[in-house]
Amino acid sequence: MNGESTQDEAFREEVRAFLRAELTPELKKAGARMTSVYADHDASMEWQRILHAKGWAAPAWPVEYGGAGWSARQRHIYESERVKAGAPPVSPMGIKMAGPAIIGFGTEEQKSFFLPRMLSGEHFWCQGYSEPQAGSDLAALQMSARRDGDDFICNGSKIWTTHASEANWMFCLVRTTRAERKQQGITFLLIDMETPGVEVQPITMSSGEWIQNQVFFDNVRVPMANVLGEVDRGWTVAKYLLDFERGSSAYAPTLKAALDRLRGNLAQASARPSPALGYRLDEFAVQIEVLDALEMEILGKLASGAPTGTDASMMKILGTELEQRFTELQLEAAGPISRAWQPGVSAPGGEVLTYPVPIADYCSDAPWKAVAPLRYLNERAGTIYAGTNEIQRNIIAKAEFGL
Ligand SMILES: Cc1cc2nc3c(=O)[nH]c(=O)nc-3n(C[C@H](O)[C@H](O)[C@H](O)COP(=O)(O)OP(=O)(O)OC[C@H]3O[C@@H](n4cnc5c(N)ncnc54)[C@H](O)[C@@H]3O)c2cc1C
């Protein structure tokens, strides 16, 4: 690859060899059948175990905590090769989000208890930030935690909680004090999901799948030892974690791999795209090149320690809008089979489904066609989660134009 150092080239070769040796057909299938940004839970955990055995489960963590200690460029190389090879991603809520927060703010006891279990997959995490009345205005959160001896007693609700039904731990923002500024008086708590009083209720997505949830807390007792950082100062931890949630996504390599795969699928089915679709696919390829150039520029800044300013917000907007665009093209390319899909088909009798998606069985010869409509529907959320794109535009407007 252009501009890559000899060490980077050697690293890329090492990653390729690892993927060739470790990626099973079942894991590749799970990668190909993804209907959202998440892979099937079991496949994702299996891949995490393989990465953990190699010492690669946590690319960005320091080596002393069991991480790979890779540079931003190495992480980008790994992600590019992973998506090209078709490996499923690892769930981000633990290793990418909770992990750095625990490393940054945790006590020695918290680090030695949580980090190894996060790496091994024994603990699977979900994120309890949003509430029914607190999304973009996150600091308006109301879930309460009242001190009782060495515990907090928590009451309230979190919503849109991805994978809460599979998670055994949640990192959670709670209100411990009513202060003048709403950002004050918030505490960052680590909650064992098996504690009595925690109830998870599914939210069925427009795709017919069950990925998000609402979680209710009824007098849930959480030890004070599970406060991350300081009581009433959780907003600092929350913001620190958000930088890890929004930053360092390899959008361009993911989209490049997806476009190559789509073209390959069309060629395999001898289904040449119509001239109009072919033109749009070419146009899309150019847009990915632009995104790639921007990502490389940001990587360069990270490597040199230059400030990245609003780059993360800009990448979130461009990356998610192009991801949505890709799902539109994929749906168009899938053609009439897409029309066979309707929520009732994938949810017979109104049942709530977990993935893998049974609809894939309807066209086992071309699962990409079956997942195209689901991926299209789920991707609508890309511009909403991790801070909506309108909020990212506000951030850019304030920082760059002083508005
Ligand atoms: C698929 C999915 C998964 C998610 N997973 C999680 C999770 O695991 N954990 C978690 O805590 N949360 C999760 N979320 C919640 C997500 O973070 C929120 O949906 C998001 O922050 C927006 O909040 P809201 O839904 O309350 O919308 P609102 O904040 O009510 O916004 C509604 C609309 O108004 C716009 N808007 C709001 N304020 C402004 C403003 N100041 N200027 C301009 N426009 C504005 C928004 O952009 C949006 O279009 C998830 C959401 C989705 C869709």
Coordinates of C-alpha atoms and ligand atoms in Angstrom, one line a residue:
M1 CA 0.0 0.0 0.0
N2 CA 1.2 3.5 -0.9
G3 CA 3.2 5.3 1.8
E4 CA 3.4 2.3 4.0
S5 CA 6.7 1.8 6.0
T6 CA 8.5 -1.5 5.8
Q7 CA 7.4 -2.3 9.4
D8 CA 3.7 -1.6 8.4
E9 CA 4.1 -3.8 5.3
A10 CA 5.5 -6.6 7.5
F11 CA 2.6 -6.2 9.9
R12 CA 0.1 -6.3 7.1
E13 CA 1.6 -9.6 6.0
E14 CA 1.5 -11.0 9.6
V15 CA -2.2 -10.1 9.8
R16 CA -3.0 -11.7 6.5
A17 CA -1.2 -14.9 7.5
F18 CA -3.1 -15.0 10.8
L19 CA -6.5 -14.5 9.0
R20 CA -5.6 -17.2 6.5
A21 CA -4.8 -19.6 9.3
E22 CA -7.6 -18.9 11.8
L23 CA -10.6 -17.8 9.9
T24 CA -13.0 -20.8 9.5
P25 CA -15.7 -21.0 6.9
E26 CA -18.4 -20.7 9.6
L27 CA -16.9 -17.5 10.9
K28 CA -16.7 -16.1 7.3
K29 CA -20.4 -17.1 6.9
A30 CA -21.2 -15.1 10.0
G31 CA -19.4 -12.1 8.6
A32 CA -21.3 -12.4 5.3
R33 CA -24.7 -12.7 7.0
M34 CA -24.4 -9.7 9.2
T35 CA -27.6 -7.7 9.1
S36 CA -26.3 -4.7 11.1
V37 CA -23.0 -3.5 12.4
Y38 CA -23.0 -6.5 14.8
A39 CA -22.2 -10.1 14.0
D40 CA -24.0 -13.1 15.4
H41 CA -23.2 -13.3 19.1
D42 CA -21.7 -16.8 19.2
A43 CA -19.5 -16.2 16.1
S44 CA -18.3 -12.9 17.4
M45 CA -17.4 -14.5 20.8
E46 CA -15.6 -17.4 19.0
W47 CA -13.6 -14.9 17.0
Q48 CA -12.8 -12.9 20.2
R49 CA -11.5 -16.2 21.8
I50 CA -9.2 -16.7 18.8
L51 CA -7.9 -13.2 18.9
H52 CA -7.4 -13.4 22.7
A53 CA -5.3 -16.5 22.3
K54 CA -3.0 -14.5 19.9
G55 CA -3.0 -11.5 22.2
W56 CA -4.9 -9.4 19.7
A57 CA -8.4 -9.1 21.3
A58 CA -7.8 -5.5 22.4
P59 CA -5.8 -3.7 19.7
A60 CA -5.7 -0.3 21.4
W61 CA -5.1 -1.3 25.0
P62 CA -1.6 -1.0 26.5
V63 CA 0.3 -4.3 26.5
E64 CA 0.5 -4.3 30.4
Y65 CA -3.3 -4.8 30.5
G66 CA -3.3 -7.6 27.9
G67 CA -3.8 -5.4 24.9
A68 CA -1.9 -5.5 21.6
G69 CA -0.6 -2.0 22.1
W70 CA -0.9 -1.3 18.3
S71 CA -0.5 2.2 16.8
A72 CA -3.5 3.8 15.1
R73 CA -2.0 2.8 11.7
Q74 CA -1.6 -0.8 12.8
R75 CA -5.2 -0.9 14.0
H76 CA -6.3 0.5 10.6
I77 CA -4.3 -2.1 8.8
Y78 CA -5.8 -4.9 11.0
E79 CA -9.4 -3.6 10.4
S80 CA -8.8 -3.3 6.6
E81 CA -7.5 -6.9 6.4
R82 CA -10.2 -8.2 8.7
V83 CA -13.0 -6.9 6.6
K84 CA -11.4 -7.9 3.4
A85 CA -11.1 -11.5 4.7
G86 CA -14.7 -11.4 6.0
A87 CA -14.0 -12.0 9.7
P88 CA -16.8 -11.0 12.1
P89 CA -16.2 -7.9 14.3
V90 CA -15.8 -8.1 18.1
S91 CA -18.6 -6.5 20.1
P92 CA -17.4 -2.9 20.8
M93 CA -19.1 -2.1 24.1
G94 CA -16.6 -3.9 26.3
I95 CA -13.2 -3.9 24.7
K96 CA -13.5 -0.6 22.7
M97 CA -15.6 1.4 25.2
A98 CA -15.7 0.1 28.8
G99 CA -12.1 -1.2 28.7
P100 CA -10.4 2.2 28.0
A101 CA -12.7 3.9 30.6
I102 CA -11.6 1.3 33.2
I103 CA -8.0 1.6 32.3
G104 CA -8.3 5.4 32.5
F105 CA -10.3 5.8 35.7
G106 CA -10.4 2.4 37.4
T107 CA -8.8 1.4 40.7
E108 CA -6.2 -1.3 40.7
E109 CA -8.9 -3.8 42.0
Q110 CA -11.3 -2.8 39.2
K111 CA -8.7 -3.2 36.6
S112 CA -7.5 -6.6 37.7
F113 CA -11.1 -7.8 38.1
F114 CA -12.7 -6.5 35.0
L115 CA -10.0 -6.3 32.3
P116 CA -9.0 -10.0 32.0
R117 CA -12.7 -11.1 32.1
M118 CA -13.5 -8.6 29.3
L119 CA -10.7 -10.0 27.2
S120 CA -11.7 -13.6 27.7
G121 CA -15.4 -12.9 27.0
E122 CA -16.5 -14.0 30.4
H123 CA -18.0 -10.6 30.8
F124 CA -20.0 -9.2 28.0
W125 CA -20.9 -5.5 28.3
C126 CA -23.7 -3.2 27.3
Q127 CA -24.0 0.6 27.4
G128 CA -26.6 2.3 29.7
Y129 CA -26.5 5.9 28.7
S130 CA -29.7 6.8 26.9
E131 CA -33.0 7.1 28.7
P132 CA -36.5 7.8 27.3
Q133 CA -36.1 11.5 28.0
A134 CA -32.3 11.8 27.6
G135 CA -30.7 11.0 24.2
S136 CA -29.0 13.9 22.5
D137 CA -29.4 15.8 25.7
L138 CA -27.7 13.0 27.6
A139 CA -27.0 15.1 30.7
A140 CA -30.8 15.3 31.3
L141 CA -30.7 11.7 32.5
Q142 CA -32.9 10.8 35.5
M143 CA -32.1 7.2 36.6
S144 CA -31.4 7.7 40.3
A145 CA -28.9 6.1 42.7
R146 CA -29.5 6.7 46.4
R147 CA -26.7 6.0 48.9
D148 CA -27.5 3.2 51.4
G149 CA -24.5 2.2 53.5
D150 CA -21.8 0.8 51.2
D151 CA -24.3 0.5 48.3
F152 CA -26.3 2.6 45.9
I153 CA -30.0 1.8 45.3
C154 CA -30.8 2.4 41.6
N155 CA -34.2 3.1 40.1
G156 CA -35.2 4.1 36.6
S157 CA -34.8 3.0 33.1
K158 CA -32.3 2.9 30.1
I159 CA -33.4 2.6 26.5
W160 CA -32.1 1.4 23.2
T161 CA -29.6 -0.7 25.1
T162 CA -27.9 -2.8 22.4
H163 CA -27.3 -6.4 23.5
A164 CA -28.7 -5.9 27.0
S165 CA -30.3 -9.4 26.7
E166 CA -26.8 -11.0 26.2
A167 CA -24.8 -8.8 28.5
N168 CA -23.9 -9.7 32.0
W169 CA -22.4 -6.2 32.8
M170 CA -23.6 -2.7 32.0
F171 CA -21.7 0.6 32.3
C172 CA -24.3 3.0 33.3
L173 CA -24.8 6.7 34.1
V174 CA -27.0 7.5 37.1
R175 CA -28.0 10.7 38.9
T176 CA -26.6 10.8 42.4
T177 CA -27.1 14.5 43.2
R178 CA -29.4 17.3 41.8
A179 CA -27.0 20.1 41.0
E180 CA -27.3 23.5 39.4
R181 CA -25.6 22.3 36.2
K182 CA -27.1 19.0 34.9
Q183 CA -23.7 17.6 34.0
Q184 CA -22.8 17.7 37.7
G185 CA -24.2 15.0 40.1
I186 CA -23.9 12.2 37.6
T187 CA -22.0 9.0 38.6
F188 CA -20.6 6.3 36.4
L189 CA -21.6 2.8 37.7
L190 CA -20.7 -0.7 36.7
I191 CA -23.8 -2.8 37.2
D192 CA -24.0 -6.6 37.3
M193 CA -27.0 -7.4 35.1
E194 CA -27.8 -10.5 37.2
T195 CA -28.6 -8.3 40.3
P196 CA -32.2 -8.7 41.5
G197 CA -34.4 -5.9 40.2
V198 CA -32.9 -5.6 36.7
E199 CA -35.4 -6.4 33.9
V200 CA -34.6 -6.4 30.2
Q201 CA -37.5 -5.9 27.8
P202 CA -36.9 -6.4 24.0
I203 CA -37.4 -3.6 21.4
T204 CA -38.2 -5.2 18.0
M205 CA -36.5 -3.3 15.2
S206 CA -38.1 -2.4 11.9
S207 CA -36.0 -5.3 10.5
G208 CA -38.0 -7.7 12.7
E209 CA -34.9 -8.4 14.8
W210 CA -34.2 -8.1 18.5
I211 CA -30.9 -6.2 19.1
Q212 CA -32.0 -3.3 21.3
N213 CA -33.8 -3.3 24.6
Q214 CA -35.3 -1.2 27.3
V215 CA -33.8 -2.0 30.8
F216 CA -35.7 -1.3 34.0
F217 CA -34.1 -1.0 37.4
D218 CA -36.3 -1.5 40.5
N219 CA -34.4 -0.9 43.7
V220 CA -31.2 -2.5 42.3
R221 CA -28.4 -2.6 44.8
V222 CA -25.0 -1.7 43.5
P223 CA -21.8 -1.7 45.7
M224 CA -20.0 1.6 46.0
A225 CA -16.9 -0.3 44.9
N226 CA -18.5 -0.4 41.4
V227 CA -18.2 3.4 41.0
L228 CA -15.8 4.2 38.2
G229 CA -14.0 7.5 38.9
E230 CA -15.6 9.8 41.5
V231 CA -19.1 10.0 42.8
D232 CA -21.0 12.9 41.1
R233 CA -18.2 13.3 38.6
G234 CA -19.2 10.6 36.1
W235 CA -19.7 13.1 33.3
T236 CA -16.0 13.3 32.8
V237 CA -15.8 9.5 32.5
A238 CA -18.8 9.5 30.2
K239 CA -17.2 12.0 27.8
Y240 CA -13.9 10.2 27.9
L241 CA -15.6 6.9 26.9
L242 CA -17.5 8.6 24.0
D243 CA -14.3 9.6 22.3
F244 CA -13.5 5.8 22.1
E245 CA -17.0 5.1 20.9
R246 CA -16.9 7.6 18.0
G247 CA -13.2 7.6 17.2
S248 CA -11.1 5.3 15.1
S249 CA -13.7 3.5 12.9
A250 CA -12.3 2.2 9.7
Y251 CA -15.2 3.2 7.5
A252 CA -13.4 3.4 4.2
P253 CA -11.8 -0.1 4.2
T254 CA -15.2 -1.6 5.4
L255 CA -17.0 0.1 2.5
K256 CA -14.4 -0.9 0.0
A257 CA -14.6 -4.5 1.0
A258 CA -18.4 -4.4 0.9
L259 CA -18.4 -2.9 -2.6
D260 CA -15.9 -5.4 -3.8
R261 CA -18.0 -8.2 -2.4
L262 CA -21.2 -6.8 -4.0
R263 CA -19.5 -6.6 -7.4
G264 CA -18.2 -10.2 -6.9
N265 CA -21.7 -11.4 -6.0
L266 CA -23.2 -9.7 -9.0
A267 CA -20.5 -11.3 -11.3
Q268 CA -21.0 -14.7 -9.7
A269 CA -24.7 -14.5 -10.4
S270 CA -23.9 -13.4 -14.0
A271 CA -26.2 -10.4 -13.1
R272 CA -24.5 -7.5 -14.7
P273 CA -25.7 -4.3 -13.1
S274 CA -27.8 -2.1 -15.3
P275 CA -25.8 0.8 -16.8
A276 CA -27.5 3.2 -14.3
L277 CA -26.6 1.0 -11.3
G278 CA -23.1 0.4 -12.7
Y279 CA -22.7 4.2 -12.9
R280 CA -23.8 4.7 -9.3
L281 CA -21.5 1.9 -8.1
D282 CA -18.6 3.6 -9.8
E283 CA -19.6 7.0 -8.3
F284 CA -19.8 5.3 -4.9
A285 CA -16.3 3.9 -5.4
V286 CA -14.9 7.4 -5.9
Q287 CA -16.7 8.7 -2.7
I288 CA -15.0 5.9 -0.8
E289 CA -11.6 6.9 -2.1
V290 CA -12.2 10.4 -0.8
L291 CA -13.2 9.0 2.6
D292 CA -10.1 6.8 2.6
A293 CA -7.9 9.8 1.9
L294 CA -9.5 11.7 4.8
E295 CA -9.0 8.7 7.1
M296 CA -5.4 8.4 6.1
E297 CA -4.9 12.1 6.9
I298 CA -6.4 11.6 10.3
L299 CA -4.1 8.6 10.9
G300 CA -1.2 10.8 10.0
K301 CA -2.3 13.4 12.5
L302 CA -2.7 10.7 15.2
A303 CA 0.8 9.3 14.5
S304 CA 2.4 12.8 14.8
G305 CA 0.4 13.8 17.8
A306 CA -1.2 16.7 15.9
P307 CA -4.7 17.8 17.2
T308 CA -7.5 16.0 15.5
G309 CA -10.2 18.7 16.4
T310 CA -13.5 17.8 14.9
D311 CA -12.2 15.0 12.7
A312 CA -14.1 12.3 14.7
S313 CA -17.4 14.1 14.2
M314 CA -16.7 14.6 10.5
M315 CA -15.8 11.0 10.0
K316 CA -18.9 9.9 11.8
I317 CA -21.1 11.9 9.5
L318 CA -19.3 10.9 6.3
G319 CA -18.8 7.3 7.3
T320 CA -22.4 6.6 8.4
E321 CA -24.0 8.5 5.4
L322 CA -21.9 6.5 3.0
E323 CA -22.8 3.3 4.8
Q324 CA -26.4 4.1 4.4
R325 CA -25.8 4.9 0.7
F326 CA -24.2 1.5 0.3
T327 CA -27.2 -0.4 1.7
E328 CA -29.4 1.5 -0.8
L329 CA -27.2 0.3 -3.7
Q330 CA -27.1 -3.2 -2.3
L331 CA -30.8 -3.3 -2.0
E332 CA -31.2 -2.1 -5.6
A333 CA -28.7 -4.7 -6.8
A334 CA -30.5 -7.5 -4.9
G335 CA -33.5 -6.9 -7.2
P336 CA -36.8 -8.6 -6.9
I337 CA -35.8 -10.9 -4.0
S338 CA -35.8 -7.8 -1.8
R339 CA -39.5 -7.4 -2.4
A340 CA -40.2 -10.9 -1.0
W341 CA -39.1 -9.6 2.4
Q342 CA -41.5 -8.1 4.8
P343 CA -41.5 -8.0 8.6
G344 CA -44.2 -10.7 8.9
V345 CA -42.1 -13.2 7.0
S346 CA -39.1 -12.9 9.3
A347 CA -41.3 -12.8 12.4
P348 CA -44.0 -15.5 12.0
G349 CA -46.9 -15.0 14.5
G350 CA -45.3 -11.8 15.7
E351 CA -42.6 -13.6 17.5
V352 CA -39.6 -11.6 18.6
L353 CA -36.5 -13.0 16.8
T354 CA -32.9 -13.2 17.5
Y355 CA -30.4 -13.4 14.7
P356 CA -29.0 -15.2 12.6
V357 CA -32.0 -14.3 10.5
P358 CA -34.2 -17.1 9.2
I359 CA -34.9 -15.1 6.0
A360 CA -31.4 -16.2 4.9
D361 CA -32.8 -19.7 4.4
Y362 CA -35.1 -18.3 1.7
C363 CA -32.2 -17.8 -0.7
S364 CA -29.4 -19.9 0.7
D365 CA -27.6 -19.7 -2.7
A366 CA -27.3 -15.9 -2.3
P367 CA -27.5 -14.9 1.4
W368 CA -26.4 -11.4 0.5
K369 CA -29.7 -10.8 -1.2
A370 CA -31.6 -12.0 1.8
V371 CA -29.7 -9.8 4.2
A372 CA -29.8 -6.7 2.0
P373 CA -33.3 -5.5 3.2
L374 CA -32.4 -6.1 6.8
R375 CA -29.1 -4.3 6.5
Y376 CA -30.8 -1.4 4.8
L377 CA -33.3 -1.0 7.6
N378 CA -30.8 -1.4 10.4
E379 CA -28.4 1.0 8.8
R380 CA -30.9 3.8 9.1
A381 CA -29.8 3.9 12.7
G382 CA -26.2 4.7 11.8
T383 CA -26.9 8.4 11.7
I384 CA -28.6 8.3 15.1
Y385 CA -26.5 6.2 17.4
A386 CA -23.2 7.3 19.0
G387 CA -24.5 10.9 18.9
T388 CA -26.8 11.8 15.9
N389 CA -25.3 13.4 12.8
E390 CA -27.2 16.6 13.6
I391 CA -25.4 16.8 16.9
Q392 CA -22.1 16.1 15.2
R393 CA -22.8 19.0 12.8
N394 CA -23.5 21.2 15.8
I395 CA -20.1 20.2 17.2
I396 CA -18.4 21.1 14.0
A397 CA -20.3 24.4 13.6
K398 CA -19.4 25.5 17.1
A399 CA -15.7 24.5 16.9
E400 CA -14.9 25.5 13.4
F401 CA -17.2 28.5 12.8
G402 CA -17.8 29.7 16.4
L403 CA -21.6 29.4 15.9
Ligands
LIG1 C1 -29.8 1.2 16.8 C2 -29.5 2.0 18.0 C3 -28.7 1.5 19.0 C4 -28.4 2.2 20.1 N1 -27.7 1.7 21.2 C5 -27.5 2.4 22.3 C6 -26.9 1.7 23.4 O1 -26.4 0.6 23.3 N2 -26.8 2.4 24.6 C7 -27.3 3.7 24.7 O2 -27.1 4.3 25.8 N3 -27.9 4.3 23.7 C8 -28.1 3.7 22.5 N4 -28.8 4.3 21.4 C9 -29.4 5.5 21.7 C10 -28.8 6.7 20.9 O3 -27.6 7.1 21.5 C11 -29.8 7.8 20.8 O4 -30.9 7.3 20.1 C12 -29.3 9.1 20.3 O5 -28.3 9.7 21.1 C13 -30.4 10.1 20.0 O6 -31.2 10.3 21.1 P1 -32.8 10.2 21.0 O7 -33.1 8.9 20.3 O8 -33.4 10.4 22.3 O9 -33.2 11.3 20.0 P2 -33.4 12.8 20.3 O10 -32.3 13.3 21.1 O11 -34.8 13.0 20.9 O12 -33.4 13.5 18.9 C14 -34.5 13.5 18.0 C15 -34.1 14.2 16.7 O13 -33.8 15.6 17.1 C16 -32.5 16.0 16.7 N5 -31.9 16.9 17.6 C17 -31.9 16.7 19.0 N6 -31.2 17.7 19.6 C18 -30.8 18.5 18.6 C19 -30.0 19.7 18.6 N7 -29.6 20.3 19.7 N8 -29.7 20.3 17.3 C20 -30.1 19.7 16.2 N9 -30.9 18.6 16.2 C21 -31.2 18.0 17.3 C22 -31.7 14.7 16.6 O14 -30.6 14.7 15.8 C23 -32.8 13.7 16.1 O15 -32.9 13.8 14.7 C24 -29.0 3.5 20.3 C25 -29.8 4.0 19.3 C26 -30.1 3.3 18.1 C27 -31.0 3.9 17.1

